[in-house]
PDB file of C-alpha atoms in Angstrom:
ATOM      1  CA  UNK Q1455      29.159  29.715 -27.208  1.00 81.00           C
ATOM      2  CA  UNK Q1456      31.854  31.213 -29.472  1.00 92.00           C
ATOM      3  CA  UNK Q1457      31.211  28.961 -32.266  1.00 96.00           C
ATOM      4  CA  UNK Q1458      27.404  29.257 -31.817  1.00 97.00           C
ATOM      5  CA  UNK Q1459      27.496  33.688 -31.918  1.00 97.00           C
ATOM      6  CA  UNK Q1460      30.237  33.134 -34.786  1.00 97.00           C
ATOM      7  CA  UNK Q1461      28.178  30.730 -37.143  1.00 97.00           C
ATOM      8  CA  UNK Q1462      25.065  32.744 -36.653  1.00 97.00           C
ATOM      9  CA  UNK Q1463      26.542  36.227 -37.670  1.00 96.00           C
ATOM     10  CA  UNK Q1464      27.321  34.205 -41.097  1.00 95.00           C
ATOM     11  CA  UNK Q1465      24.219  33.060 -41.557  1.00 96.00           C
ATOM     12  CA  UNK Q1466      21.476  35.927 -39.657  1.00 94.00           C
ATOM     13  CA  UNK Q1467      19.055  37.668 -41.383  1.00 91.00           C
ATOM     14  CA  UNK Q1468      19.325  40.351 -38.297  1.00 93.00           C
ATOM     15  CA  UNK Q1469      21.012  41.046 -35.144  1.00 94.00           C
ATOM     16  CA  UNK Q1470      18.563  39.905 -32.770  1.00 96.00           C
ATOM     17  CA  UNK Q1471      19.307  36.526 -33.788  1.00 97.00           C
ATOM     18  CA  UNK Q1472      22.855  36.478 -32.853  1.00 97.00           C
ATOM     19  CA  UNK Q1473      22.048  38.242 -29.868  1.00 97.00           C
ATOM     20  CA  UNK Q1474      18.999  35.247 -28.981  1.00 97.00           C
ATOM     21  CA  UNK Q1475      21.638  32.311 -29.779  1.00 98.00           C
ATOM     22  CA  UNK Q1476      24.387  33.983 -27.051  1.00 97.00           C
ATOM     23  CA  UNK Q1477      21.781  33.890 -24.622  1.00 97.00           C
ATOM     24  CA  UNK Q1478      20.374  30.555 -25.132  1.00 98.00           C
ATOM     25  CA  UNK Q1479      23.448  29.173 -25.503  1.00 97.00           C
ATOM     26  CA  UNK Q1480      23.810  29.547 -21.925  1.00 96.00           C
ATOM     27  CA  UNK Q1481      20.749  27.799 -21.219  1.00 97.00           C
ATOM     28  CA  UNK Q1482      21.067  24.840 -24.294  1.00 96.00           C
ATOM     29  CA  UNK Q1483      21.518  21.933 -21.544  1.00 95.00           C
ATOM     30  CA  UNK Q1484      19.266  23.755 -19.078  1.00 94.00           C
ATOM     31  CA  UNK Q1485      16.642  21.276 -19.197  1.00 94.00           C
ATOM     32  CA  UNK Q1486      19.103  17.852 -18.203  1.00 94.00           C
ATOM     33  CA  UNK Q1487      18.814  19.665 -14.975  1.00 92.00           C
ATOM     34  CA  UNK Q1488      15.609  17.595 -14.024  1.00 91.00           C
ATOM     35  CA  UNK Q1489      17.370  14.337 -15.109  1.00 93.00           C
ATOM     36  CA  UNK Q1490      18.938  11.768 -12.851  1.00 90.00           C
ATOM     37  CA  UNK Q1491      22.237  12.254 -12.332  1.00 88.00           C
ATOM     38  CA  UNK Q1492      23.546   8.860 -14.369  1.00 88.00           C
ATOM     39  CA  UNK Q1493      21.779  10.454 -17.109  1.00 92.00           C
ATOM     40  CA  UNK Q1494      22.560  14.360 -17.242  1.00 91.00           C
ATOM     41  CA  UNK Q1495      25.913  13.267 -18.550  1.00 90.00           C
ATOM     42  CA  UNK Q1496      24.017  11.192 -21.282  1.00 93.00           C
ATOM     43  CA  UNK Q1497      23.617  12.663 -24.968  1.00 95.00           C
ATOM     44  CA  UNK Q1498      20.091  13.760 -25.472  1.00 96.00           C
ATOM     45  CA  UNK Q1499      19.960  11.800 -28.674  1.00 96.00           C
ATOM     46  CA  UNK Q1500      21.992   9.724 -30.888  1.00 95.00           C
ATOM     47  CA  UNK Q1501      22.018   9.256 -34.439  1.00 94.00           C
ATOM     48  CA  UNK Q1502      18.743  11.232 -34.309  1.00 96.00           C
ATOM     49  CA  UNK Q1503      17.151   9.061 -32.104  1.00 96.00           C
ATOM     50  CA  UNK Q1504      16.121   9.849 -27.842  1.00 96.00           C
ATOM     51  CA  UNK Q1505      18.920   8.020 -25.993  1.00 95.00           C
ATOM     52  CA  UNK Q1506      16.185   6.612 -23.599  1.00 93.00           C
ATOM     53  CA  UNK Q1507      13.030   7.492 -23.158  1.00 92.00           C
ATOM     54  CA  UNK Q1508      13.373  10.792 -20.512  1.00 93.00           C
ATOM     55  CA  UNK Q1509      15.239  12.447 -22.821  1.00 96.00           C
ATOM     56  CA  UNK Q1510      11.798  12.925 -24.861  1.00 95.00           C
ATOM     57  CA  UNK Q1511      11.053  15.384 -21.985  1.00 95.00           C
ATOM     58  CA  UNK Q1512      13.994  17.429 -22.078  1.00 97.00           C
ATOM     59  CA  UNK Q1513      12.285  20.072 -23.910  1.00 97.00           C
ATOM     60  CA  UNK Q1514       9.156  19.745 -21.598  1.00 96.00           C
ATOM     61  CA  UNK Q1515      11.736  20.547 -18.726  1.00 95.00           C
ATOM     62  CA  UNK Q1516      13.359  23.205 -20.114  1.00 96.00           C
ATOM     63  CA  UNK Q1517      10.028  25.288 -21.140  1.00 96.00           C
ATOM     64  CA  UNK Q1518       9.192  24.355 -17.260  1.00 95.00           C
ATOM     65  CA  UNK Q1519      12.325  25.926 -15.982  1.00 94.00           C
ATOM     66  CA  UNK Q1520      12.213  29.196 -17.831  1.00 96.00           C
ATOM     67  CA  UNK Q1521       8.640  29.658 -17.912  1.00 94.00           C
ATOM     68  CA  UNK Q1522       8.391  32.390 -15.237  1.00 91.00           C
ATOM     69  CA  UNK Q1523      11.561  34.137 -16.950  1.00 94.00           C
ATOM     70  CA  UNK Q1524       9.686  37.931 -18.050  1.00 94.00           C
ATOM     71  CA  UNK Q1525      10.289  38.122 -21.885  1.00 93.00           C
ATOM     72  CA  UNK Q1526      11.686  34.812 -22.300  1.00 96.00           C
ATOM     73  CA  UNK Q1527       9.395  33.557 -25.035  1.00 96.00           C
ATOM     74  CA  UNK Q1528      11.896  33.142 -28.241  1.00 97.00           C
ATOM     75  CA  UNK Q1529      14.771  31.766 -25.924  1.00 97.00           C
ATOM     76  CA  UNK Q1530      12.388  29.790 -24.680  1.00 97.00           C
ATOM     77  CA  UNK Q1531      11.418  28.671 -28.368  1.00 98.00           C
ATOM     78  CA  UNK Q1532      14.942  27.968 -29.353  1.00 98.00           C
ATOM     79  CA  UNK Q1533      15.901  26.006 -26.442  1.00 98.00           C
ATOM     80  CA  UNK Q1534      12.732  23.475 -26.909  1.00 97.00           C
ATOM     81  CA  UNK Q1535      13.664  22.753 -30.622  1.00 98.00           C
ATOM     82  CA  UNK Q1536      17.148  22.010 -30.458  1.00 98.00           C
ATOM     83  CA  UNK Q1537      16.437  18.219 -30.814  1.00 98.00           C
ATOM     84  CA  UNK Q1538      14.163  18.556 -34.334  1.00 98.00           C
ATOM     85  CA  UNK Q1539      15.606  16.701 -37.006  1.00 98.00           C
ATOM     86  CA  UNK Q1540      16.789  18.592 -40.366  1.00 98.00           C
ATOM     87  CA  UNK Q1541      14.242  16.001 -41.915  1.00 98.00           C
ATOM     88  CA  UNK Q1542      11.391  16.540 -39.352  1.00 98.00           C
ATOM     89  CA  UNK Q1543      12.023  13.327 -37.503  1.00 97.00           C
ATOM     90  CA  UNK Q1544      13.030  14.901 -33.885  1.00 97.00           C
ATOM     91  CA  UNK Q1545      11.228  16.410 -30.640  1.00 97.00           C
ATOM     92  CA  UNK Q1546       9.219  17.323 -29.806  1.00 97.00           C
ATOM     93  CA  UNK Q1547       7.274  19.076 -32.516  1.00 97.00           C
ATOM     94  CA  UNK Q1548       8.753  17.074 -35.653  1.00 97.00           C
ATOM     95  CA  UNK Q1549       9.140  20.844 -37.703  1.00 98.00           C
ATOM     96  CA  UNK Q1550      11.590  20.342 -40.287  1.00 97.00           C
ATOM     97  CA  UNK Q1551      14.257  22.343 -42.500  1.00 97.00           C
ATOM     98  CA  UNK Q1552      13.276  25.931 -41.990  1.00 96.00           C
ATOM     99  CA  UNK Q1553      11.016  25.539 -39.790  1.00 98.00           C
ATOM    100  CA  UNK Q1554      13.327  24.698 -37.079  1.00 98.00           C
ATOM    101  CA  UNK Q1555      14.773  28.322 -35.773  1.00 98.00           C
ATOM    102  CA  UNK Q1556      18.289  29.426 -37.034  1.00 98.00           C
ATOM    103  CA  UNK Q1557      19.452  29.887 -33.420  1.00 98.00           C
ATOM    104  CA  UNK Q1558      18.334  26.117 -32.507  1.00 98.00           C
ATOM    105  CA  UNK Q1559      19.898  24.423 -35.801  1.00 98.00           C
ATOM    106  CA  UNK Q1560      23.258  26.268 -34.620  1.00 98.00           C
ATOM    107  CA  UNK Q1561      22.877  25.126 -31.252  1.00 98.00           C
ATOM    108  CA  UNK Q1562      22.372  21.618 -32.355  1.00 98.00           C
ATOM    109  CA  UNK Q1563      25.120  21.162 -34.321  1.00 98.00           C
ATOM    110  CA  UNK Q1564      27.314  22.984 -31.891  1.00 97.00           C
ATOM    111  CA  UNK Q1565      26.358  20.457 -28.749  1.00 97.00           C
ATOM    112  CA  UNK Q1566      26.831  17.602 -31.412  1.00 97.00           C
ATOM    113  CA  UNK Q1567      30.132  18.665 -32.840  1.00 97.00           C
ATOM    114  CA  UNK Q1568      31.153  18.773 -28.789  1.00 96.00           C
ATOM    115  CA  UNK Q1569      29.856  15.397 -28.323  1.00 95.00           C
ATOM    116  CA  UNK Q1570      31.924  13.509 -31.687  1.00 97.00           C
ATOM    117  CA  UNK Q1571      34.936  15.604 -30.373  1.00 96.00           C
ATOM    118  CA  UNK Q1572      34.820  14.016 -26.871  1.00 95.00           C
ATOM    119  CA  UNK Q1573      34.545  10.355 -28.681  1.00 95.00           C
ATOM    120  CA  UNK Q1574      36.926  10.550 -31.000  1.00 96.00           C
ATOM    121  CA  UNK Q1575      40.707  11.699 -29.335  1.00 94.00           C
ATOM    122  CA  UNK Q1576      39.504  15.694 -29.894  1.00 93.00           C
ATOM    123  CA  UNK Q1577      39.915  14.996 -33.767  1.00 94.00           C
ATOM    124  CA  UNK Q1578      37.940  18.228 -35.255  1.00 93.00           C
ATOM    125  CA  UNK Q1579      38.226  16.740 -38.780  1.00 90.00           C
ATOM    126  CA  UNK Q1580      36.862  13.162 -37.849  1.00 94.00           C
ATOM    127  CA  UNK Q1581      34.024  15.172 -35.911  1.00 96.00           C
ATOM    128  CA  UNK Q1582      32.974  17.534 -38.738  1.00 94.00           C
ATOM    129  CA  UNK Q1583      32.900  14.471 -41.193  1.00 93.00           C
ATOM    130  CA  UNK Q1584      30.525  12.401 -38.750  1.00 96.00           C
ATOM    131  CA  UNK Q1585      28.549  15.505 -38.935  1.00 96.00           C
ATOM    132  CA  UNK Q1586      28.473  15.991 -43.162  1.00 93.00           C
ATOM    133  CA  UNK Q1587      27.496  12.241 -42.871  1.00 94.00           C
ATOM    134  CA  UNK Q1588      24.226  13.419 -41.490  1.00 96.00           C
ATOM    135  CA  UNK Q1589      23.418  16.611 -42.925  1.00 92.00           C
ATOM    136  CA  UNK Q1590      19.986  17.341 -44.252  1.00 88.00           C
ATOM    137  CA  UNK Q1591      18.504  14.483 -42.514  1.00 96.00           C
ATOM    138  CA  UNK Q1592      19.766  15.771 -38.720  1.00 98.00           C
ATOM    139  CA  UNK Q1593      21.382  18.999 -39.909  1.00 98.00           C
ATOM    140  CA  UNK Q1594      21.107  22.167 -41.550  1.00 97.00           C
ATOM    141  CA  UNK Q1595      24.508  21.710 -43.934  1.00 95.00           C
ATOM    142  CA  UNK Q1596      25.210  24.859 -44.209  1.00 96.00           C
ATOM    143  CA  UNK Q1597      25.839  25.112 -40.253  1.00 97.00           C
ATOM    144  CA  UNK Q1598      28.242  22.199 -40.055  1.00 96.00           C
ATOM    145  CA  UNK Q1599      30.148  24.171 -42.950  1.00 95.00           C
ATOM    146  CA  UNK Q1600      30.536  27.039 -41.133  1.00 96.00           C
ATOM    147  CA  UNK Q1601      31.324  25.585 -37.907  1.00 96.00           C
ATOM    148  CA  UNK Q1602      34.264  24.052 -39.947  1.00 95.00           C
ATOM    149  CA  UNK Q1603      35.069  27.594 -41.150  1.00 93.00           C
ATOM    150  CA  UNK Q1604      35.095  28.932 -37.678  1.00 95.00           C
ATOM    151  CA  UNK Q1605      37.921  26.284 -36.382  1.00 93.00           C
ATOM    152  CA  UNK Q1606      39.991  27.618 -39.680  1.00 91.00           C
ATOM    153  CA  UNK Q1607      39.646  30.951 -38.787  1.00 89.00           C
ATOM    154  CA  UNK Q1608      41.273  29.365 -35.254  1.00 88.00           C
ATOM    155  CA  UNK Q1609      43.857  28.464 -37.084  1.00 81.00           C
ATOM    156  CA  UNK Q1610      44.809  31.530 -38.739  1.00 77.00           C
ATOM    157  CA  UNK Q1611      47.659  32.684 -36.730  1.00 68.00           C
ATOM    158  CA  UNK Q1612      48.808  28.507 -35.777  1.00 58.00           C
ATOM    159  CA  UNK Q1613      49.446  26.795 -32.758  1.00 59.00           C
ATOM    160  CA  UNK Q1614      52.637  25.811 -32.105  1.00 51.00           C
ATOM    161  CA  UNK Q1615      54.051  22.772 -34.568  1.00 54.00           C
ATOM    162  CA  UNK Q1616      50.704  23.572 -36.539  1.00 64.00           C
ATOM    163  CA  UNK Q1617      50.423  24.337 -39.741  1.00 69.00           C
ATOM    164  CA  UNK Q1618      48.530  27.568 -39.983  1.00 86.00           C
ATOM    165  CA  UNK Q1619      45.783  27.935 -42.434  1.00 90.00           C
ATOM    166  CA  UNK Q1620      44.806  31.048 -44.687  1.00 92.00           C
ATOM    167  CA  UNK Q1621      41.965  32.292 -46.357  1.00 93.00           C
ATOM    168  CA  UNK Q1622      42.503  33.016 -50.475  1.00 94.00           C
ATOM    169  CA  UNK Q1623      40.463  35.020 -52.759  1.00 93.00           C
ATOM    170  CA  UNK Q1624      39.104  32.597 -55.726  1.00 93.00           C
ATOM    171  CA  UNK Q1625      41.332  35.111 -58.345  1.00 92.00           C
ATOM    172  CA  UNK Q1626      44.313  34.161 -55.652  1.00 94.00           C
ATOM    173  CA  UNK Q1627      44.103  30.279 -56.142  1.00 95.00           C
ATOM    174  CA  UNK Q1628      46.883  28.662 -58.002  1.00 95.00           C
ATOM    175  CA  UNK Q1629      48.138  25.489 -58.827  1.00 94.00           C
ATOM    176  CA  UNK Q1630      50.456  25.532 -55.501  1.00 88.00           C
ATOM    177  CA  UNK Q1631      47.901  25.820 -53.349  1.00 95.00           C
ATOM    178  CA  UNK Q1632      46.678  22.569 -50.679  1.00 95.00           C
ATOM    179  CA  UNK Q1633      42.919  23.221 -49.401  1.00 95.00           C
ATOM    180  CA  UNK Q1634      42.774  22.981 -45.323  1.00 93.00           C
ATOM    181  CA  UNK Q1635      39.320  22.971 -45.805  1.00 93.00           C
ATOM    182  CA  UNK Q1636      36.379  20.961 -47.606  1.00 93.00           C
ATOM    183  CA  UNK Q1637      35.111  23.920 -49.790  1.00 95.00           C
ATOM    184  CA  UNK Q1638      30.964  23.430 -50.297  1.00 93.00           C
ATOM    185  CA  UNK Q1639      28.360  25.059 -52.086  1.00 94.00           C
ATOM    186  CA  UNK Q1640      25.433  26.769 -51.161  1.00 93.00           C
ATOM    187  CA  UNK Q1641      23.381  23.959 -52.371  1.00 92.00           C
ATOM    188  CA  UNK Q1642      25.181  21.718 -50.463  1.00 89.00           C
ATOM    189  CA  UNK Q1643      27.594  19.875 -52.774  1.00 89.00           C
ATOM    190  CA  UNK Q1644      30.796  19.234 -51.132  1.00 90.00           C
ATOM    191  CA  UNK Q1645      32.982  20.456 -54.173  1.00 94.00           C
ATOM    192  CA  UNK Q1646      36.591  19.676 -53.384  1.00 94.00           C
ATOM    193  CA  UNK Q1647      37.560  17.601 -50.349  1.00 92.00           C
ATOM    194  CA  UNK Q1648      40.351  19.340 -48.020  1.00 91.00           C
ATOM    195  CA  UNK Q1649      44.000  18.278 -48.332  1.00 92.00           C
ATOM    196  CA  UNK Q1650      43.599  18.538 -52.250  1.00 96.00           C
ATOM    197  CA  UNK Q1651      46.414  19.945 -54.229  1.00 96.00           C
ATOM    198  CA  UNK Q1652      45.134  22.961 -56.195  1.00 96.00           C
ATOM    199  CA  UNK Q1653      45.215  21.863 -60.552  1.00 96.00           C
ATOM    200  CA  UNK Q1654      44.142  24.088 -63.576  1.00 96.00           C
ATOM    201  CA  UNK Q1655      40.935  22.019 -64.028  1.00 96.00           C
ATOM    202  CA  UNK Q1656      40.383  21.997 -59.761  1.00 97.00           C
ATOM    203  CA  UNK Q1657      40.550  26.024 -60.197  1.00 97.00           C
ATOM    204  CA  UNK Q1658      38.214  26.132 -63.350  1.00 96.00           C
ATOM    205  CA  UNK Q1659      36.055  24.267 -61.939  1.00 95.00           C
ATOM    206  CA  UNK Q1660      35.754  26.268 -58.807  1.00 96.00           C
ATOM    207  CA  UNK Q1661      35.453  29.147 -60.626  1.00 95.00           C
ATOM    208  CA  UNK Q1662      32.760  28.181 -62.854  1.00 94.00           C
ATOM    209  CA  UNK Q1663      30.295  26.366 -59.840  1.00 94.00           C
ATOM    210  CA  UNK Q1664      30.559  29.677 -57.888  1.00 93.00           C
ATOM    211  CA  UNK Q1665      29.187  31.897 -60.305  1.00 93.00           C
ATOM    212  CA  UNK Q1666      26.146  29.532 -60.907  1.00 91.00           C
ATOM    213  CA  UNK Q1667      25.918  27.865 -57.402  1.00 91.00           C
ATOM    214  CA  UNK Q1668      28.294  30.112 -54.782  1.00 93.00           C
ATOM    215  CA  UNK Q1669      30.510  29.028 -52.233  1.00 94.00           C
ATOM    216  CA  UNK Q1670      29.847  28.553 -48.944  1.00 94.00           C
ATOM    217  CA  UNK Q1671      32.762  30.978 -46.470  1.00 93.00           C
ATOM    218  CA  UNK Q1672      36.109  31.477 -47.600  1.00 94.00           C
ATOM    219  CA  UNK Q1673      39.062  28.827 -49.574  1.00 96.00           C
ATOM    220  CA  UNK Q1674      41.166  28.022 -46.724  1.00 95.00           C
ATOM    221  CA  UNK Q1675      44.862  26.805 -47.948  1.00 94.00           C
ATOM    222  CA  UNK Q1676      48.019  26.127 -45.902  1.00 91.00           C
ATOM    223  CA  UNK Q1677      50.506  28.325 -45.746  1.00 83.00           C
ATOM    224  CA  UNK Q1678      52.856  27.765 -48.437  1.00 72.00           C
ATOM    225  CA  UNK Q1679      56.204  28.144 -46.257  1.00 54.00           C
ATOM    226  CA  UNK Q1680      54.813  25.536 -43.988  1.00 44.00           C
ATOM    227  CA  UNK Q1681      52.703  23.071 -46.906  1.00 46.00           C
ATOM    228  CA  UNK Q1682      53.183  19.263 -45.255  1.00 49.00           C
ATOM    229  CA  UNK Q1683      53.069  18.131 -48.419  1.00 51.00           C
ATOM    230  CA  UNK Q1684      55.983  19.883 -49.478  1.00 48.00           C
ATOM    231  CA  UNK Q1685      59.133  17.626 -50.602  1.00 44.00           C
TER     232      UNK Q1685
END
């Protein structure tokens, strides 16, 4: 839920949406409910595809559920598109891209990242990643960048024997600097990869793509008195 009302205050157009996407988020597995119970526990798709057929009806359930809710159209709306495909390839309406609600591409990605998480050791980088490999064609990219902005902006006062993370101003970067963070345009391109040591050119070239392109977030680094690269 955190990430969800976090993600969606980057990218809303107005309030109401980050106030529909911490309700629904309540409600995003709602529908499961009318599944057996060796299947509730099941992923509602994988790699874009319905994990078995009764997942098509998830949707169907969860309209079913909250119909007699007063005023409980739009939640309604986001929770039944969760499963559309960036690329217009999902249930149960096949909208695509923009189509697809804010608050339900948010949602999406957010029960997705949850799932990778749980299958790989808790590893948030290895989950992001399996995300980026499907953006645009399950994803909205811009939500998977955030999300990975939102587990920096964890980071920022460290856990204990982590290294804590900081956000940097573009005039701030310098050539001692190690990104934390993939940094990614708005377009999409994944412009540096995280763990790179800051050069002249790196900088330049940062410099030059956000003024034509922009930058998705902030430049996360790590904390130069605790760099692990640091000999």
């Amino acid at each position: 839920r955190n990430a969800s009302v976090w993600i969606t205050h980057q990218l809303a157009e107005n309030p109401e949406e980050v106030e529909r996407v911490e309700l629904a988020s309540h409600l995003a597995y709602a529908g499961k409910l009318f599944l057996s119970d060796n299947q509730i526990n099941l992923p509602v798709m994988t790699n874009g595809f319905v994990t078995n057929e009764n997942m098509n009806r998830v949707p169907e359930y969860t309209k079913e559920l909250l119909s007699q809710v007063p005023n409980f159209e739009e939640i309604i709306n986001i929770l039944a598109h969760i499963y559309e495909n960036f690329d217009g390839s999902g249930i149960p309406d096949k909208i695509k891209a923009w189509e697809i609600p804010l608050e339900s591409r948010v949602l999406r990605v957010a029960i997705d990242y949850e799932y990778f998480l749980e299958k790989n050791q808790n590893k948030q980088n290895k989950a992001i990643e399996l995300l980026f490999n499907e953006a645009r064609r399950l994803y909205d990219f811009r939500v998977i960048a955030y999300y990975d902005q939102y587990l920096a902006s964890l980071n920022l006062k460290g856990k204990s024997g982590q290294t804590r993370e900081i956000p940097v101003l573009i005039s701030e970067l310098s050539p001692t600097m190690i990104l934390s963070r993939n940094i990614f345009t708005q377009s999409g391109l994944k412009l540096v990869a995280s763990g790179t040591r800051l050069s002249d050119e790196i900088i330049y070239k940062i410099l030059n793509v956000n003024k034509e392109d922009g930058i998705i977030g902030n430049i996360y680094v790590y904390e130069p008195a605790k760099d692990p690269f640091h000999h």
